Coordinates of C-alpha atoms in Angstrom, one line a residue:
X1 CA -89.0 -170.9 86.6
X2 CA -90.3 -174.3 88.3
X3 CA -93.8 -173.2 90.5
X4 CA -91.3 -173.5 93.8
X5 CA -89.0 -170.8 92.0
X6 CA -85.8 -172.9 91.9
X7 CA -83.6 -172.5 88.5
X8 CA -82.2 -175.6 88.5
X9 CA -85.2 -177.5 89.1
X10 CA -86.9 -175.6 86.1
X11 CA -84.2 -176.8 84.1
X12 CA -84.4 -180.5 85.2
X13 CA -88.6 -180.1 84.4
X14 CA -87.8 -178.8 81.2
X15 CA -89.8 -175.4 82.1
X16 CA -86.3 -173.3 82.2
X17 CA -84.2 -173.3 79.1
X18 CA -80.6 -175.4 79.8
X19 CA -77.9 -177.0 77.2
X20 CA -78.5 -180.5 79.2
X21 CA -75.3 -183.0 78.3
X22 CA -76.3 -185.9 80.7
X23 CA -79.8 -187.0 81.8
X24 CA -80.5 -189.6 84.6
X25 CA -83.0 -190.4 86.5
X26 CA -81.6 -189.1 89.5
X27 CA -79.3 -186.7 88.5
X28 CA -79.2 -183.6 84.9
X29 CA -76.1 -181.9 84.1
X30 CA -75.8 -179.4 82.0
X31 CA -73.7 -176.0 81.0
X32 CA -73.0 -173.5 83.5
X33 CA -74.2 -170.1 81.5
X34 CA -71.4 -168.2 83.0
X35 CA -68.9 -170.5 82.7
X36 CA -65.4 -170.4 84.2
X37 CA -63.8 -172.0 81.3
X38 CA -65.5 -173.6 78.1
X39 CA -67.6 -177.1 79.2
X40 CA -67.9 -175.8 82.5
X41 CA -70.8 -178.1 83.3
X42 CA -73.1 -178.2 86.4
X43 CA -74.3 -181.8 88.2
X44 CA -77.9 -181.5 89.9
X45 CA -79.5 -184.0 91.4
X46 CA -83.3 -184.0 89.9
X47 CA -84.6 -183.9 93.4
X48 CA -84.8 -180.6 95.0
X49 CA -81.8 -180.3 98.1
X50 CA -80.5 -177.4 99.1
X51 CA -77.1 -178.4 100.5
X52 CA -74.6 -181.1 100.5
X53 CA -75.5 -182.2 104.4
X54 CA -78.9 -182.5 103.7
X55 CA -78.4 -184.8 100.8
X56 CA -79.7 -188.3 101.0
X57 CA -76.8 -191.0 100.9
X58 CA -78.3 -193.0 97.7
X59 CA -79.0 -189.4 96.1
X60 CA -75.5 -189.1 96.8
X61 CA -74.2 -191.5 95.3
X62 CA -75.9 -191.0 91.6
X63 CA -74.6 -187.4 92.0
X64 CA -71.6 -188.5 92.3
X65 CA -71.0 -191.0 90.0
X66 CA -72.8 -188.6 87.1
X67 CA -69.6 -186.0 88.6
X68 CA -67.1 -188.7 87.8
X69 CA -68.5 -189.3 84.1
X70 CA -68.8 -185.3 83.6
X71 CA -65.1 -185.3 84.8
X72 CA -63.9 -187.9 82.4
X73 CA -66.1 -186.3 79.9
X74 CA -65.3 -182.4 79.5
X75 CA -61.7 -184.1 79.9
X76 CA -62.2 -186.0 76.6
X77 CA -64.4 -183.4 74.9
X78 CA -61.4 -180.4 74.8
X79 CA -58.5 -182.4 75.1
X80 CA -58.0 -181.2 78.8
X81 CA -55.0 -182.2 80.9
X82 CA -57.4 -182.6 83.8
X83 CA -60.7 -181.2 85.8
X84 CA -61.6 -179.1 88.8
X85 CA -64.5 -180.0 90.9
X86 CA -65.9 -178.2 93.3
X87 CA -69.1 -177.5 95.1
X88 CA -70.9 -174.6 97.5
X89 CA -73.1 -174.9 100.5
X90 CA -74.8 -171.4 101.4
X91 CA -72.0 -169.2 100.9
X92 CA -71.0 -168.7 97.4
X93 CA -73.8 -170.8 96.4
X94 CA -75.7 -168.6 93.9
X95 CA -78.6 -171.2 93.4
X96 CA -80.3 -173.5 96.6
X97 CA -79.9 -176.4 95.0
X98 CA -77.1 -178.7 95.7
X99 CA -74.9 -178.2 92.0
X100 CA -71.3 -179.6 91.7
X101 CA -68.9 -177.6 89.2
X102 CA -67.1 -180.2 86.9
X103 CA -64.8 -177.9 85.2
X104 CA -62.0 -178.8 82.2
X105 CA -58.8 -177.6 83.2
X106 CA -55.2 -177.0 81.4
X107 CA -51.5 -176.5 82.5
X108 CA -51.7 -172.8 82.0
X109 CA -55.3 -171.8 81.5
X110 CA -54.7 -168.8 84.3
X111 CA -57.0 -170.2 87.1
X112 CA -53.9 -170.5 90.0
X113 CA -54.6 -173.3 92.9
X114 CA -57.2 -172.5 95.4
X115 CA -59.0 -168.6 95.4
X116 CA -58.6 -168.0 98.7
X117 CA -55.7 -167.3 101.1
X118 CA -54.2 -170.2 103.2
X119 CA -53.7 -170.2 106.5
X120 CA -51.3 -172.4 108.9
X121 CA -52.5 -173.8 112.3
X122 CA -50.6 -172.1 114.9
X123 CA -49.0 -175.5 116.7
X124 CA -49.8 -179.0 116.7
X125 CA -52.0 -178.5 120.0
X126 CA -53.7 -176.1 117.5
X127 CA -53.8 -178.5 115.3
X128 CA -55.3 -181.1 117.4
X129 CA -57.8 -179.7 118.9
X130 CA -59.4 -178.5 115.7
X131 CA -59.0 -182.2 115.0
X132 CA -61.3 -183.2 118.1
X133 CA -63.7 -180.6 117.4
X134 CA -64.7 -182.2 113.8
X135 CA -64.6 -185.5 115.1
X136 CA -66.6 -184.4 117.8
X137 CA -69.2 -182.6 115.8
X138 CA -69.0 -185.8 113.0
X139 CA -72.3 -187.5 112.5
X140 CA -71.9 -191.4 112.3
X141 CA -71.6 -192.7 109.0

């Protein structure tokens, strides 16, 4: 593991062993080890950043851009019908280090919509103050 004991930044050094299939200079992805489906790949920005929030807006970007190619890319690699993408901050995040999921997906292949129960807003006041408070709590962009 990298001297600061992060996985994923061993991996980007080269110090951790990874099955790399894009390298930037901002941004690695490579193979999840436990993946949910076959080319389940994993975007990391080379730079060590724990969370989404805490991400630098340029950083952003290249992470981004890198996710789109990854998604047009597992897409093309197994014939996919589409991708899921999806990333973790703190909870359910198994590694600190900002990783996005880019994940092949197919009509069928048993993962069903979101994995966790949804819930309704009990009335449009409900509704809109839950509305204010984001806005509220929104930093400017």
């Amino acid at each position: 593991m990298a001297g600061d004991g992060c996985l994923f930044c061993g991996i980007v050094a080269g110090a951790e062993p990874g099955h790399v299939v894009l390298d930037e200079p901002e941004v690695v992805a490579f193979l999840d080890i436990r993946p949910v489906f076959k080319g389940h790949v994993l975007v990391v920005p080379r730079e060590h950043v724990v969370t989404l929030p805490e991400m630098p807006r340029a950083l952003l970007t290249a992470v981004f851009v890198a996710v789109q190619r990854c998604a047009a890319g597992v897409v093309a690699a197994y014939g996919a019908q589409g991708s899921w993408v999806a990333q973790n901050n703190v909870v359910s995040q198994a590694v600190p280090h900002v990783h996005v999921h880019v994940v092949p997906r197919t009509k069928g292949d048993g993962l069903r919509g979101f994995f966790w129960p949804r819930q309704k807003y009990k009335d449009e006041a409900h509704l809109r103050e839950t509305q204010a408070a984001i806005q509220a709590a929104l930093s400017p962009g």
